[in-house]
Amino acid sequence: MPGLAEGRTVIVTGAGRGLGRAHALAFAAEGAAVVVNDLGVGRDGTPDPDSPAAAVVAEIEALGGRAVAHGGDITTEQGAADLVALALDTYGRLDTLVNNAGFLRDRMLVNLDADDWDAVMRVHLRGHFLPLRQAAAHWRAEAKAGRPVAGRIVNTSSGAGLQGSVGQGNYSAAKAGILGLTFVAAAEFAGYGVQVNAIAPSARTRMTEGAIATALPEPEDVSPLVVWLGSDASAGVTGRVLEVEGGRITVMEGWRAGPAARNAGRWTPVEAGEAARKLLAAAEPPAPVYGARKS
Ligand SMILES: NC(=O)c1ccc[n+]([C@@H]2O[C@H](COP(=O)([O-])OP(=O)(O)OC[C@H]3O[C@@H](n4cnc5c(N)ncnc54)[C@H](O)[C@@H]3O)[C@@H](O)[C@H]2O)c1
């Protein structure tokens, strides 16, 4: 039986270790040719001379799969352009982009340096935007030339982006931003056959080692859903957010309007406050922020 990703070319960013590596191996096992991107940085984004991408390519090839390494930085326009060009030059096509690369600089907000804010925003938000724009430009050109496109983008958010996480103000804001990017990209790219979804994964990797007290499941548990989202088989699914941890997949239902009140004229501040208190009492409480003290 042909694999789910047979004939597709898939880029996975940050695929030298952790979740990205698991996704790359899973796509290759389902027949895809994989571009394994990884700049090779430390847990906090500091430079590391060795890109682990080549080792993942060797693993895929040893299993009989097809892969090529890309050691560039996806937060630079050149890095993102080279990445898409490598897929097209090597395999003649691009079908799926999995935006996954990232790192943490955790601090409580009062202690958070502006540089640590910028670095985390840059790797997650700009690091999603640039490859996404590059891939979408290719798919738009393909569609305009009359060639069929079944483009897929899988973005990587986080529970921190969905609910917030104490000590991760920069990361939570970046991961929430990825959700907004996902919704807009899904709407803008629908016209040329490209679907854009986001996952909020949870897995034991270098990123979560020591940071999360409870033992998390394997990254390999997350990849089957990513492969499906990145394949032809997910046709019709776009603009959605799915949480995935171990054997559990949850569709996130996101922001939706709750109780509302309308005033014929402009509210006074006191009236607005009274109305807001009544509405808040009738509304669902928000999901708790990870790590927040129980009041
Ligand atoms: N592990 C979890 O439980 C978890 C939870 C929620 C979200 N995530 C997200 O999943 C993604 C993968 O995380 P992970 O846990 O596998 O982390 P990881 O540290 O194991 O892997 C991330 C990889 O990204 C690479 N990278 C960093 N900056 C890069 C750049 N500019 N260009 C190219 N590659 C770069 C690193 O070298 C590293 O190999 C991240 O976006 C992370 O925020 C992970």
Short mmCIF file of C-alpha atoms in Angstrom, two decimals, residues 33-233:
data_model
loop_
_atom_site.label_atom_id
_atom_site.label_comp_id
_atom_site.label_asym_id
_atom_site.label_seq_id
_atom_site.Cartn_x
_atom_site.Cartn_y
_atom_site.Cartn_z
CA ALA A 33 11.02 13.14 0.34
CA VAL A 34 12.01 15.31 3.31
CA VAL A 35 14.05 18.48 3.61
CA VAL A 36 15.45 18.35 7.13
CA ASN A 37 16.18 21.90 8.27
CA ASP A 38 18.06 22.68 11.46
CA LEU A 39 20.42 25.52 12.26
CA GLY A 40 21.67 23.67 15.32
CA VAL A 41 21.32 25.96 18.34
CA GLY A 42 21.36 25.47 22.10
CA ARG A 43 18.20 25.18 24.17
CA ASP A 44 18.10 29.00 24.48
CA GLY A 45 19.01 29.70 20.85
CA THR A 46 22.72 30.31 21.42
CA PRO A 47 24.91 29.18 18.49
CA ASP A 48 26.02 25.57 18.36
CA PRO A 49 28.63 24.64 15.72
CA ASP A 50 26.98 21.36 14.75
CA SER A 51 23.69 21.17 12.88
CA PRO A 52 22.03 17.86 13.74
CA ALA A 53 20.17 17.86 10.39
CA ALA A 54 22.71 15.63 8.62
CA ALA A 55 22.34 12.92 11.28
CA VAL A 56 18.56 12.83 10.75
CA VAL A 57 19.06 12.58 6.99
CA ALA A 58 21.41 9.63 7.59
CA GLU A 59 18.75 7.97 9.79
CA ILE A 60 16.09 8.41 7.11
CA GLU A 61 18.39 7.09 4.38
CA ALA A 62 19.38 4.08 6.51
CA LEU A 63 15.67 3.23 6.68
CA GLY A 64 15.40 3.44 2.88
CA GLY A 65 13.86 6.92 2.76
CA ARG A 66 14.78 10.10 0.87
CA ALA A 67 15.99 13.24 2.63
CA VAL A 68 18.31 16.21 2.27
CA ALA A 69 19.78 18.43 4.99
CA HIS A 70 19.49 22.20 5.23
CA GLY A 71 21.52 23.89 7.95
CA GLY A 72 20.20 27.43 7.41
CA ASP A 73 18.46 29.90 9.70
CA ILE A 74 14.73 30.16 8.98
CA THR A 75 14.53 33.59 10.63
CA THR A 76 16.48 35.17 7.75
CA GLU A 77 14.95 35.90 4.34
CA GLN A 78 17.92 34.21 2.67
CA GLY A 79 17.61 31.12 4.90
CA ALA A 80 13.88 30.74 4.15
CA ALA A 81 14.39 31.33 0.41
CA ASP A 82 17.27 28.82 0.26
CA LEU A 83 15.18 26.25 2.12
CA VAL A 84 12.33 26.32 -0.40
CA ALA A 85 14.82 26.48 -3.29
CA LEU A 86 16.59 23.37 -1.96
CA ALA A 87 13.29 21.43 -1.94
CA LEU A 88 12.52 22.49 -5.52
CA ASP A 89 16.06 21.94 -6.84
CA THR A 90 16.43 18.52 -5.18
CA TYR A 91 12.98 17.01 -5.64
CA GLY A 92 11.33 19.27 -8.25
CA ARG A 93 8.33 20.05 -6.05
CA LEU A 94 7.14 21.24 -2.65
CA ASP A 95 3.93 19.98 -1.06
CA THR A 96 4.12 20.47 2.71
CA LEU A 97 5.81 22.87 5.11
CA VAL A 98 5.97 22.03 8.80
CA ASN A 99 7.01 25.10 10.79
CA ASN A 100 8.50 23.72 13.99
CA ALA A 101 11.89 25.33 14.83
CA GLY A 102 12.11 27.28 18.05
CA PHE A 103 13.69 27.82 21.45
CA LEU A 104 12.91 29.27 24.86
CA ARG A 105 14.23 32.15 26.99
CA ASP A 106 12.04 31.77 30.06
CA ARG A 107 11.90 34.54 32.68
CA MET A 108 9.22 36.16 34.80
CA LEU A 109 8.06 39.28 32.91
CA VAL A 110 9.62 41.75 35.38
CA ASN A 111 13.02 40.12 34.77
CA LEU A 112 12.67 39.58 31.01
CA ASP A 113 15.30 41.40 28.93
CA ALA A 114 14.13 43.03 25.72
CA ASP A 115 16.72 40.89 23.87
CA ASP A 116 15.13 37.70 25.23
CA TRP A 117 11.72 39.02 24.16
CA ASP A 118 13.01 39.75 20.65
CA ALA A 119 14.89 36.45 20.23
CA VAL A 120 11.83 34.34 21.08
CA MET A 121 9.49 36.48 18.94
CA ARG A 122 11.96 36.22 16.09
CA VAL A 123 12.49 32.47 16.07
CA HIS A 124 8.81 31.55 16.48
CA LEU A 125 6.88 34.30 14.67
CA ARG A 126 9.33 35.46 12.00
CA GLY A 127 10.59 31.85 11.79
CA HIS A 128 7.05 30.76 10.90
CA PHE A 129 6.23 33.73 8.65
CA LEU A 130 9.27 33.67 6.34
CA PRO A 131 9.14 29.98 5.24
CA LEU A 132 5.33 30.23 5.03
CA ARG A 133 5.51 33.27 2.73
CA GLN A 134 8.19 31.62 0.59
CA ALA A 135 6.23 28.37 0.22
CA ALA A 136 2.97 30.19 -0.45
CA ALA A 137 4.58 32.30 -3.19
CA HIS A 138 5.65 29.07 -4.90
CA TRP A 139 2.18 27.54 -4.60
CA ARG A 140 0.50 30.71 -5.87
CA ALA A 141 2.77 30.65 -8.94
CA GLU A 142 1.94 26.97 -9.49
CA ALA A 143 -1.80 27.65 -9.24
CA LYS A 144 -1.51 30.64 -11.62
CA ALA A 145 0.31 28.40 -14.11
CA GLY A 146 -2.67 26.03 -13.99
CA ARG A 147 -0.90 23.21 -12.16
CA PRO A 148 -2.80 21.42 -9.37
CA VAL A 149 -1.75 22.40 -5.84
CA ALA A 150 -2.47 20.52 -2.62
CA GLY A 151 -0.20 22.60 -0.38
CA ARG A 152 -0.18 21.99 3.33
CA ILE A 153 1.29 24.08 6.13
CA VAL A 154 1.39 22.80 9.70
CA ASN A 155 2.35 25.46 12.24
CA THR A 156 3.47 24.75 15.78
CA SER A 157 1.80 26.62 18.61
CA SER A 158 1.67 25.49 22.23
CA GLY A 159 -0.56 25.25 25.28
CA ALA A 160 1.38 28.36 26.34
CA GLY A 161 -0.07 30.18 23.33
CA LEU A 162 -3.58 28.89 23.99
CA GLN A 163 -3.75 29.53 27.73
CA GLY A 164 -0.59 31.39 28.75
CA SER A 165 2.23 30.02 30.88
CA VAL A 166 3.84 31.67 33.90
CA GLY A 167 7.50 32.51 33.26
CA GLN A 168 6.95 32.30 29.49
CA GLY A 169 5.46 35.71 28.61
CA ASN A 170 7.57 36.01 25.44
CA TYR A 171 6.94 32.42 24.34
CA SER A 172 3.20 32.56 25.14
CA ALA A 173 2.80 35.77 23.13
CA ALA A 174 4.75 34.31 20.18
CA LYS A 175 2.78 31.06 20.22
CA ALA A 176 -0.54 32.96 20.44
CA GLY A 177 0.66 35.03 17.47
CA ILE A 178 1.20 31.83 15.49
CA LEU A 179 -2.51 31.07 15.92
CA GLY A 180 -3.45 34.45 14.39
CA LEU A 181 -0.98 33.84 11.56
CA THR A 182 -2.55 30.41 10.96
CA PHE A 183 -6.09 31.80 10.67
CA VAL A 184 -5.10 34.56 8.25
CA ALA A 185 -2.89 32.28 6.12
CA ALA A 186 -5.69 29.68 5.91
CA ALA A 187 -8.09 32.35 4.64
CA GLU A 188 -5.61 34.01 2.24
CA PHE A 189 -4.22 30.80 0.71
CA ALA A 190 -7.52 28.91 0.33
CA GLY A 191 -7.93 30.30 -3.20
CA TYR A 192 -4.86 28.45 -4.46
CA GLY A 193 -5.23 25.08 -2.83
CA VAL A 194 -3.20 25.54 0.36
CA GLN A 195 -4.41 24.43 3.79
CA VAL A 196 -2.93 25.89 6.97
CA ASN A 197 -3.46 24.38 10.41
CA ALA A 198 -1.70 24.56 13.78
CA ILE A 199 -0.88 22.00 16.42
CA ALA A 200 -0.25 22.52 20.11
CA PRO A 201 1.97 19.53 20.95
CA SER A 202 3.27 18.18 24.19
CA ALA A 203 6.23 15.82 24.28
CA ARG A 204 9.46 14.94 26.05
CA THR A 205 12.26 16.77 24.23
CA ARG A 206 15.29 18.88 25.08
CA MET A 207 12.92 21.87 25.34
CA THR A 208 10.74 20.32 28.04
CA GLU A 209 13.42 18.34 29.92
CA GLY A 210 13.56 19.68 33.45
CA ALA A 211 11.06 22.46 32.65
CA ILE A 212 7.93 20.36 33.15
CA ALA A 213 7.70 18.24 36.28
CA THR A 214 5.50 15.45 34.90
CA ALA A 215 6.91 12.93 32.44
CA LEU A 216 5.65 13.74 28.95
CA PRO A 217 5.02 11.21 26.18
CA GLU A 218 7.28 10.67 23.17
CA PRO A 219 7.51 13.18 20.28
CA GLU A 220 6.74 10.25 17.94
CA ASP A 221 3.18 10.29 19.35
CA VAL A 222 2.61 13.77 17.87
CA SER A 223 3.89 13.04 14.35
CA PRO A 224 1.06 10.85 12.95
CA LEU A 225 -1.39 13.77 13.16
CA VAL A 226 1.20 16.10 11.58
CA VAL A 227 1.71 13.63 8.71
CA TRP A 228 -2.05 13.44 8.15
CA LEU A 229 -2.44 17.24 8.24
CA GLY A 230 0.49 17.46 5.81
CA SER A 231 -0.95 14.95 3.36
CA ASP A 232 -3.62 14.88 0.64
CA ALA A 233 -5.82 12.92 3.04
#
